[in-house]
């Protein structure tokens, strides 16, 4: 449209006065398409119908992010921050709203430094565009006794992941990734660069789990590093349906959330098989007696143990090939071959084994995908629900992630995931039916924008209480304080709450 062309010209001109030209890619730049696609995980949002950004800014330092915000505000261009591009709905690089004029600020292109400060209180500053794999590798190479508790997939970006929480194989011992943030540098809606002291504790609270995009662009984070033993133990044990998988999964629900926090066993259900994947922060000799006394139904023995360094465990749990070198964690390449749709739930009451016998047949249906069960309890469950925006704490047994995937026609896969989600309703949390913001799902609701060009609190509440429960209103109050005109927004950003007049 005419407006978008006018804005585009003004925005790019403004940027070029403030930052080096090679950091601004317009559709006519030869590398525009390559950079745009570089971290897209879900080809569903990379087709001819997808609205493209009018340009991509690839900041090399915080001042370039500030320039993008100042020019964006002056010229009426919104920004989509992208770190690792793993958003399941593609909100970091596309707009689901027709006609929205936006640019992508791609932190993953150049803002990826990790610097570890050793000593007694081990910590690291990590830039948002670093991948989790880059963070893990740099930390462990600097000191193999240190690690960071964040997600399993190494290509995930630090920026989006820390913004939304971050569930990992060490959450039961050390909490979410967001529970381990000590400081952050953020460019706010006025284009100012603020750290924890300057942003204040309310905004610092909101960015540790309140979801990406809403409050500004986080350039870097100071994170607490955690201690890991030199040897950890991994095991993987599968059970088919005809080997009693339903009963073992049913039993797992009671056991996994109350195991010692050093021991995490998650479950992947796919086809006719439940696979139990485990990380134990300790040796095989210590693990085997715990397993035989607390979870004998799994039949785990020392023959199942694989002992290794924590960094090797991060690679093994991702690639399941012991010969894959740890350097594979540094590979940022993503594949555009698989389309995905994800949804999530939290379970607070164990689902009876008879019900599991009816759930498992869903994984033989046409279009079936997988279900990932991540146990909670331990440290992550002990944090008070209001301490961070992530409310799914005390009383949660586990998180469920449903994933459908396809290449080509997605009709059967989409029908499968919505059918299974409907089927699960009686067995999962309710009022609200909880969901995890990092497993972004636009089916649960999207913001409406009022005539004053601000997202409405009422529309946000529909999806917001599922992600944030009682913390949603506080998030909306923080938004009203720091970005009342709703500059930083997307289809599921926190709307400003102005309160009763
Ligand atoms: P992306 O760049 O797409 O950003 C996500 C959101 O945050 C967008 O709204 C974006 O605008 C915003 N944002 C990004 N950078 C920002 C910044 N610097 N400042 C402000 N806002 C910013 N989760 C989990 O907890 N544990 C796990 O093990 C996994 N595993 C997993 C595997 C795979 C294959 C996928 C695709 C996803 C996961 N996830 C996950 C979910 C993952 O944590 C979630 O998608 C994160 O938001 C991804 O962060 P990225 O930076 O990669 O996303």
PDB file of N, CA, C and O and ligand atoms in Angstrom, residues 41 80-88 91-93 107 128 151-153 155-161 163 165-168 211-213 216-219 221 266 374 401 436 438-440 490, ligand 1:
ATOM      1  N   UNK A  41      12.088 -21.806  11.636  1.00  0.00           N
ATOM      2  CA  UNK A  41      11.983 -23.223  11.964  1.00  0.00           C
ATOM      3  C   UNK A  41      10.778 -23.853  11.303  1.00  0.00           C
ATOM      4  O   UNK A  41      10.704 -25.060  11.170  1.00  0.00           O
ATOM      5  N   UNK A  80       9.488  -6.411  14.976  1.00  0.00           N
ATOM      6  CA  UNK A  80       9.390  -7.768  15.507  1.00  0.00           C
ATOM      7  C   UNK A  80      10.809  -8.183  15.883  1.00  0.00           C
ATOM      8  O   UNK A  80      11.686  -8.212  15.009  1.00  0.00           O
ATOM      9  N   UNK A  81      11.039  -8.440  17.165  1.00  0.00           N
ATOM     10  CA  UNK A  81      12.365  -8.889  17.605  1.00  0.00           C
ATOM     11  C   UNK A  81      12.502 -10.378  17.303  1.00  0.00           C
ATOM     12  O   UNK A  81      11.571 -11.154  17.535  1.00  0.00           O
ATOM     13  N   UNK A  82      13.638 -10.743  16.758  1.00  0.00           N
ATOM     14  CA  UNK A  82      13.884 -12.170  16.527  1.00  0.00           C
ATOM     15  C   UNK A  82      15.256 -12.543  17.073  1.00  0.00           C
ATOM     16  O   UNK A  82      16.247 -11.896  16.772  1.00  0.00           O
ATOM     17  N   UNK A  83      15.284 -13.585  17.875  1.00  0.00           N
ATOM     18  CA  UNK A  83      16.570 -14.075  18.388  1.00  0.00           C
ATOM     19  C   UNK A  83      16.913 -15.401  17.717  1.00  0.00           C
ATOM     20  O   UNK A  83      17.834 -15.483  16.916  1.00  0.00           O
ATOM     21  N   UNK A  84      16.169 -16.467  18.049  1.00  0.00           N
ATOM     22  CA  UNK A  84      16.431 -17.764  17.424  1.00  0.00           C
ATOM     23  C   UNK A  84      15.370 -18.167  16.413  1.00  0.00           C
ATOM     24  O   UNK A  84      15.497 -19.203  15.756  1.00  0.00           O
ATOM     25  N   UNK A  85      14.294 -17.405  16.308  1.00  0.00           N
ATOM     26  CA  UNK A  85      13.269 -17.683  15.294  1.00  0.00           C
ATOM     27  C   UNK A  85      12.431 -18.929  15.554  1.00  0.00           C
ATOM     28  O   UNK A  85      11.734 -19.405  14.662  1.00  0.00           O
ATOM     29  N   UNK A  86      12.470 -19.479  16.783  1.00  0.00           N
ATOM     30  CA  UNK A  86      11.763 -20.742  17.035  1.00  0.00           C
ATOM     31  C   UNK A  86      10.300 -20.573  17.421  1.00  0.00           C
ATOM     32  O   UNK A  86       9.621 -21.565  17.718  1.00  0.00           O
ATOM     33  N   UNK A  87       9.814 -19.356  17.474  1.00  0.00           N
ATOM     34  CA  UNK A  87       8.411 -19.150  17.830  1.00  0.00           C
ATOM     35  C   UNK A  87       7.527 -20.075  16.989  1.00  0.00           C
ATOM     36  O   UNK A  87       7.605 -20.057  15.763  1.00  0.00           O
ATOM     37  N   UNK A  88       6.683 -20.880  17.681  1.00  0.00           N
ATOM     38  CA  UNK A  88       5.874 -21.862  16.937  1.00  0.00           C
ATOM     39  C   UNK A  88       4.879 -21.215  15.986  1.00  0.00           C
ATOM     40  O   UNK A  88       4.426 -21.839  15.038  1.00  0.00           O
ATOM     41  N   UNK A  91       5.854 -15.557  15.136  1.00  0.00           N
ATOM     42  CA  UNK A  91       5.560 -14.153  15.410  1.00  0.00           C
ATOM     43  C   UNK A  91       6.796 -13.262  15.419  1.00  0.00           C
ATOM     44  O   UNK A  91       6.677 -12.035  15.426  1.00  0.00           O
ATOM     45  N   UNK A  92       7.990 -13.840  15.411  1.00  0.00           N
ATOM     46  CA  UNK A  92       9.204 -13.024  15.403  1.00  0.00           C
ATOM     47  C   UNK A  92       9.590 -12.556  14.003  1.00  0.00           C
ATOM     48  O   UNK A  92      10.509 -11.760  13.858  1.00  0.00           O
ATOM     49  N   UNK A  93       8.890 -13.013  12.983  1.00  0.00           N
ATOM     50  CA  UNK A  93       9.275 -12.587  11.625  1.00  0.00           C
ATOM     51  C   UNK A  93       8.099 -12.448  10.660  1.00  0.00           C
ATOM     52  O   UNK A  93       8.289 -12.147   9.481  1.00  0.00           O
ATOM     53  N   UNK A 107      18.385 -10.262  16.022  1.00  0.00           N
ATOM     54  CA  UNK A 107      19.525 -10.267  16.950  1.00  0.00           C
ATOM     55  C   UNK A 107      20.450 -11.448  16.702  1.00  0.00           C
ATOM     56  O   UNK A 107      21.631 -11.416  17.053  1.00  0.00           O
ATOM     57  N   UNK A 128      21.236 -11.723  23.349  1.00  0.00           N
ATOM     58  CA  UNK A 128      19.980 -12.421  23.032  1.00  0.00           C
ATOM     59  C   UNK A 128      20.054 -13.306  21.798  1.00  0.00           C
ATOM     60  O   UNK A 128      19.362 -14.318  21.719  1.00  0.00           O
ATOM     61  N   UNK A 151      16.525 -24.979  27.601  1.00  0.00           N
ATOM     62  CA  UNK A 151      15.890 -26.012  26.767  1.00  0.00           C
ATOM     63  C   UNK A 151      16.830 -26.977  26.065  1.00  0.00           C
ATOM     64  O   UNK A 151      18.038 -26.783  26.001  1.00  0.00           O
ATOM     65  N   UNK A 152      16.223 -28.020  25.510  1.00  0.00           N
ATOM     66  CA  UNK A 152      16.976 -29.135  24.942  1.00  0.00           C
ATOM     67  C   UNK A 152      17.473 -28.830  23.529  1.00  0.00           C
ATOM     68  O   UNK A 152      18.575 -29.210  23.170  1.00  0.00           O
ATOM     69  N   UNK A 153      16.693 -28.140  22.743  1.00  0.00           N
ATOM     70  CA  UNK A 153      17.052 -27.950  21.334  1.00  0.00           C
ATOM     71  C   UNK A 153      18.110 -26.831  21.227  1.00  0.00           C
ATOM     72  O   UNK A 153      17.848 -25.694  21.621  1.00  0.00           O
ATOM     73  N   UNK A 155      19.366 -25.005  18.870  1.00  0.00           N
ATOM     74  CA  UNK A 155      19.216 -23.856  17.972  1.00  0.00           C
ATOM     75  C   UNK A 155      18.239 -22.803  18.495  1.00  0.00           C
ATOM     76  O   UNK A 155      18.098 -21.730  17.902  1.00  0.00           O
ATOM     77  N   UNK A 156      17.587 -23.071  19.616  1.00  0.00           N
ATOM     78  CA  UNK A 156      16.682 -22.073  20.226  1.00  0.00           C
ATOM     79  C   UNK A 156      17.478 -20.820  20.559  1.00  0.00           C
ATOM     80  O   UNK A 156      18.629 -20.894  20.993  1.00  0.00           O
ATOM     81  N   UNK A 157      16.866 -19.650  20.398  1.00  0.00           N
ATOM     82  CA  UNK A 157      17.525 -18.397  20.738  1.00  0.00           C
ATOM     83  C   UNK A 157      17.365 -18.062  22.220  1.00  0.00           C
ATOM     84  O   UNK A 157      16.310 -18.294  22.819  1.00  0.00           O
ATOM     85  N   UNK A 158      18.433 -17.493  22.784  1.00  0.00           N
ATOM     86  CA  UNK A 158      18.374 -17.067  24.188  1.00  0.00           C
ATOM     87  C   UNK A 158      17.261 -16.023  24.390  1.00  0.00           C
ATOM     88  O   UNK A 158      16.508 -16.066  25.361  1.00  0.00           O
ATOM     89  N   UNK A 159      17.113 -15.081  23.437  1.00  0.00           N
ATOM     90  CA  UNK A 159      16.182 -13.962  23.625  1.00  0.00           C
ATOM     91  C   UNK A 159      14.749 -14.383  23.841  1.00  0.00           C
ATOM     92  O   UNK A 159      14.110 -13.984  24.829  1.00  0.00           O
ATOM     93  N   UNK A 160      14.199 -15.193  22.954  1.00  0.00           N
ATOM     94  CA  UNK A 160      12.809 -15.618  23.095  1.00  0.00           C
ATOM     95  C   UNK A 160      12.645 -16.597  24.252  1.00  0.00           C
ATOM     96  O   UNK A 160      11.689 -16.527  25.022  1.00  0.00           O
ATOM     97  N   UNK A 161      13.611 -17.504  24.385  1.00  0.00           N
ATOM     98  CA  UNK A 161      13.516 -18.578  25.386  1.00  0.00           C
ATOM     99  C   UNK A 161      13.491 -18.018  26.808  1.00  0.00           C
ATOM    100  O   UNK A 161      12.610 -18.354  27.605  1.00  0.00           O
ATOM    101  N   UNK A 163      12.787 -15.017  27.685  1.00  0.00           N
ATOM    102  CA  UNK A 163      11.608 -14.159  27.832  1.00  0.00           C
ATOM    103  C   UNK A 163      10.374 -14.946  28.265  1.00  0.00           C
ATOM    104  O   UNK A 163       9.480 -14.399  28.914  1.00  0.00           O
ATOM    105  N   UNK A 165      10.387 -18.197  29.806  1.00  0.00           N
ATOM    106  CA  UNK A 165      10.551 -19.167  30.903  1.00  0.00           C
ATOM    107  C   UNK A 165      11.753 -20.049  30.675  1.00  0.00           C
ATOM    108  O   UNK A 165      12.859 -19.737  31.091  1.00  0.00           O
ATOM    109  N   UNK A 166      11.548 -21.149  29.950  1.00  0.00           N
ATOM    110  CA  UNK A 166      12.658 -22.044  29.632  1.00  0.00           C
ATOM    111  C   UNK A 166      12.665 -23.293  30.489  1.00  0.00           C
ATOM    112  O   UNK A 166      13.269 -23.325  31.553  1.00  0.00           O
ATOM    113  N   UNK A 167      11.992 -24.346  29.996  1.00  0.00           N
ATOM    114  CA  UNK A 167      11.929 -25.641  30.701  1.00  0.00           C
ATOM    115  C   UNK A 167      13.088 -26.506  30.222  1.00  0.00           C
ATOM    116  O   UNK A 167      13.354 -26.566  29.017  1.00  0.00           O
ATOM    117  N   UNK A 168      13.756 -27.177  31.155  1.00  0.00           N
ATOM    118  CA  UNK A 168      14.906 -27.987  30.752  1.00  0.00           C
ATOM    119  C   UNK A 168      14.983 -29.289  31.534  1.00  0.00           C
ATOM    120  O   UNK A 168      14.178 -29.534  32.436  1.00  0.00           O
ATOM    121  N   UNK A 211       6.884 -13.514  28.391  1.00  0.00           N
ATOM    122  CA  UNK A 211       6.794 -13.693  26.940  1.00  0.00           C
ATOM    123  C   UNK A 211       7.543 -12.598  26.203  1.00  0.00           C
ATOM    124  O   UNK A 211       7.702 -11.481  26.711  1.00  0.00           O
ATOM    125  N   UNK A 212       8.022 -12.932  25.010  1.00  0.00           N
ATOM    126  CA  UNK A 212       8.815 -11.978  24.228  1.00  0.00           C
ATOM    127  C   UNK A 212       7.972 -10.850  23.668  1.00  0.00           C
ATOM    128  O   UNK A 212       6.742 -10.872  23.727  1.00  0.00           O
ATOM    129  N   UNK A 213       8.639  -9.845  23.201  1.00  0.00           N
ATOM    130  CA  UNK A 213       8.092  -8.733  22.406  1.00  0.00           C
ATOM    131  C   UNK A 213       7.387  -7.629  23.188  1.00  0.00           C
ATOM    132  O   UNK A 213       7.512  -6.462  22.861  1.00  0.00           O
ATOM    133  N   UNK A 216       9.808  -4.494  25.193  1.00  0.00           N
ATOM    134  CA  UNK A 216      11.004  -3.889  24.631  1.00  0.00           C
ATOM    135  C   UNK A 216      11.861  -4.986  24.043  1.00  0.00           C
ATOM    136  O   UNK A 216      11.438  -6.147  23.964  1.00  0.00           O
ATOM    137  N   UNK A 217      13.052  -4.623  23.628  1.00  0.00           N
ATOM    138  CA  UNK A 217      13.954  -5.617  23.037  1.00  0.00           C
ATOM    139  C   UNK A 217      15.112  -5.834  24.001  1.00  0.00           C
ATOM    140  O   UNK A 217      15.866  -4.905  24.309  1.00  0.00           O
ATOM    141  N   UNK A 218      15.219  -7.048  24.507  1.00  0.00           N
ATOM    142  CA  UNK A 218      16.313  -7.363  25.422  1.00  0.00           C
ATOM    143  C   UNK A 218      17.559  -7.647  24.589  1.00  0.00           C
ATOM    144  O   UNK A 218      17.553  -8.529  23.721  1.00  0.00           O
ATOM    145  N   UNK A 219      18.600  -6.892  24.849  1.00  0.00           N
ATOM    146  CA  UNK A 219      19.841  -7.032  24.077  1.00  0.00           C
ATOM    147  C   UNK A 219      20.723  -8.112  24.695  1.00  0.00           C
ATOM    148  O   UNK A 219      21.327  -8.915  23.993  1.00  0.00           O
ATOM    149  N   UNK A 221      21.579 -10.549  28.616  1.00  0.00           N
ATOM    150  CA  UNK A 221      21.114 -11.041  29.914  1.00  0.00           C
ATOM    151  C   UNK A 221      22.318 -11.455  30.736  1.00  0.00           C
ATOM    152  O   UNK A 221      23.256 -12.073  30.208  1.00  0.00           O
ATOM    153  N   UNK A 266      11.919 -37.522  31.410  1.00  0.00           N
ATOM    154  CA  UNK A 266      10.797 -37.044  30.605  1.00  0.00           C
ATOM    155  C   UNK A 266      10.342 -38.150  29.666  1.00  0.00           C
ATOM    156  O   UNK A 266      11.069 -39.119  29.452  1.00  0.00           O
ATOM    157  N   UNK A 374       7.024 -33.288  30.350  1.00  0.00           N
ATOM    158  CA  UNK A 374       8.188 -32.773  31.097  1.00  0.00           C
ATOM    159  C   UNK A 374       7.806 -32.678  32.567  1.00  0.00           C
ATOM    160  O   UNK A 374       6.929 -31.888  32.941  1.00  0.00           O
ATOM    161  N   UNK A 401       3.523 -31.173  25.956  1.00  0.00           N
ATOM    162  CA  UNK A 401       3.603 -30.486  24.671  1.00  0.00           C
ATOM    163  C   UNK A 401       3.139 -31.465  23.587  1.00  0.00           C
ATOM    164  O   UNK A 401       3.667 -32.561  23.483  1.00  0.00           O
ATOM    165  N   UNK A 436       1.677 -22.971  28.128  1.00  0.00           N
ATOM    166  CA  UNK A 436       3.035 -22.439  28.303  1.00  0.00           C
ATOM    167  C   UNK A 436       3.332 -21.468  27.161  1.00  0.00           C
ATOM    168  O   UNK A 436       3.275 -21.842  25.997  1.00  0.00           O
ATOM    169  N   UNK A 438       5.919 -20.236  25.880  1.00  0.00           N
ATOM    170  CA  UNK A 438       6.961 -20.563  24.901  1.00  0.00           C
ATOM    171  C   UNK A 438       6.504 -21.616  23.891  1.00  0.00           C
ATOM    172  O   UNK A 438       7.171 -21.814  22.879  1.00  0.00           O
ATOM    173  N   UNK A 439       5.382 -22.296  24.185  1.00  0.00           N
ATOM    174  CA  UNK A 439       4.811 -23.186  23.166  1.00  0.00           C
ATOM    175  C   UNK A 439       3.643 -22.425  22.530  1.00  0.00           C
ATOM    176  O   UNK A 439       2.482 -22.796  22.637  1.00  0.00           O
ATOM    177  N   UNK A 440       3.977 -21.327  21.893  1.00  0.00           N
ATOM    178  CA  UNK A 440       2.986 -20.361  21.404  1.00  0.00           C
ATOM    179  C   UNK A 440       1.904 -21.026  20.569  1.00  0.00           C
ATOM    180  O   UNK A 440       2.187 -21.786  19.646  1.00  0.00           O
ATOM    181  N   UNK A 490       2.393  -7.787  19.298  1.00  0.00           N
ATOM    182  CA  UNK A 490       2.089  -8.774  18.267  1.00  0.00           C
ATOM    183  C   UNK A 490       0.724  -9.368  18.603  1.00  0.00           C
ATOM    184  O   UNK A 490      -0.007  -8.806  19.423  1.00  0.00           O
TER     185      UNK A 490
HETATM  186  P1  LIG B   1      11.982 -16.166  18.414  1.00  0.00           P
HETATM  187  O1  LIG B   1      13.154 -15.387  17.952  1.00  0.00           O
HETATM  188  O2  LIG B   1      11.044 -16.701  17.390  1.00  0.00           O
HETATM  189  O3  LIG B   1      11.202 -15.299  19.506  1.00  0.00           O
HETATM  190  C1  LIG B   1      10.081 -15.768  20.242  1.00  0.00           C
HETATM  191  C2  LIG B   1       9.278 -14.572  20.756  1.00  0.00           C
HETATM  192  O4  LIG B   1      10.107 -13.736  21.584  1.00  0.00           O
HETATM  193  C3  LIG B   1       8.768 -13.664  19.640  1.00  0.00           C
HETATM  194  O5  LIG B   1       7.564 -13.060  20.066  1.00  0.00           O
HETATM  195  C4  LIG B   1       9.851 -12.608  19.544  1.00  0.00           C
HETATM  196  O6  LIG B   1       9.395 -11.400  18.975  1.00  0.00           O
HETATM  197  C5  LIG B   1      10.275 -12.445  20.991  1.00  0.00           C
HETATM  198  N1  LIG B   1      11.695 -12.098  21.127  1.00  0.00           N
HETATM  199  C6  LIG B   1      12.750 -12.711  20.546  1.00  0.00           C
HETATM  200  N2  LIG B   1      13.896 -12.145  20.931  1.00  0.00           N
HETATM  201  C7  LIG B   1      13.576 -11.136  21.779  1.00  0.00           C
HETATM  202  C8  LIG B   1      14.345 -10.180  22.490  1.00  0.00           C
HETATM  203  N3  LIG B   1      15.674 -10.169  22.409  1.00  0.00           N
HETATM  204  N4  LIG B   1      13.707  -9.269  23.261  1.00  0.00           N
HETATM  205  C9  LIG B   1      12.344  -9.283  23.350  1.00  0.00           C
HETATM  206  N5  LIG B   1      11.567 -10.176  22.691  1.00  0.00           N
HETATM  207  C10 LIG B   1      12.173 -11.093  21.912  1.00  0.00           C
HETATM  208  N6  LIG B   1      10.955 -24.428  25.146  1.00  0.00           N
HETATM  209  C11 LIG B   1      11.347 -24.870  26.359  1.00  0.00           C
HETATM  210  O7  LIG B   1      11.072 -24.215  27.366  1.00  0.00           O
HETATM  211  N7  LIG B   1      12.080 -26.008  26.474  1.00  0.00           N
HETATM  212  C12 LIG B   1      12.443 -26.749  25.394  1.00  0.00           C
HETATM  213  O8  LIG B   1      13.127 -27.767  25.543  1.00  0.00           O
HETATM  214  C13 LIG B   1      12.015 -26.307  24.107  1.00  0.00           C
HETATM  215  N8  LIG B   1      12.315 -27.013  22.967  1.00  0.00           N
HETATM  216  C14 LIG B   1      11.946 -26.517  21.730  1.00  0.00           C
HETATM  217  C15 LIG B   1      12.300 -27.208  20.568  1.00  0.00           C
HETATM  218  C16 LIG B   1      11.942 -26.704  19.314  1.00  0.00           C
HETATM  219  C17 LIG B   1      12.358 -27.465  18.084  1.00  0.00           C
HETATM  220  C18 LIG B   1      11.198 -25.512  19.212  1.00  0.00           C
HETATM  221  C19 LIG B   1      10.797 -24.971  17.863  1.00  0.00           C
HETATM  222  C20 LIG B   1      10.841 -24.829  20.365  1.00  0.00           C
HETATM  223  C21 LIG B   1      11.205 -25.312  21.626  1.00  0.00           C
HETATM  224  N9  LIG B   1      10.878 -24.630  22.788  1.00  0.00           N
HETATM  225  C22 LIG B   1      11.281 -25.107  24.015  1.00  0.00           C
HETATM  226  C23 LIG B   1      10.131 -23.375  22.718  1.00  0.00           C
HETATM  227  C24 LIG B   1      11.074 -22.170  22.750  1.00  0.00           C
HETATM  228  O9  LIG B   1      11.515 -21.947  24.075  1.00  0.00           O
HETATM  229  C25 LIG B   1      10.324 -20.913  22.275  1.00  0.00           C
HETATM  230  O10 LIG B   1       9.902 -21.100  20.956  1.00  0.00           O
HETATM  231  C26 LIG B   1      11.184 -19.657  22.402  1.00  0.00           C
HETATM  232  O11 LIG B   1      10.359 -18.528  22.467  1.00  0.00           O
HETATM  233  C27 LIG B   1      12.139 -19.532  21.236  1.00  0.00           C
HETATM  234  O12 LIG B   1      13.016 -18.462  21.389  1.00  0.00           O
HETATM  235  P2  LIG B   1      13.713 -17.886  20.050  1.00  0.00           P
HETATM  236  O13 LIG B   1      14.554 -16.751  20.439  1.00  0.00           O
HETATM  237  O14 LIG B   1      14.328 -19.006  19.296  1.00  0.00           O
HETATM  238  O15 LIG B   1      12.429 -17.457  19.229  1.00  0.00           O
END
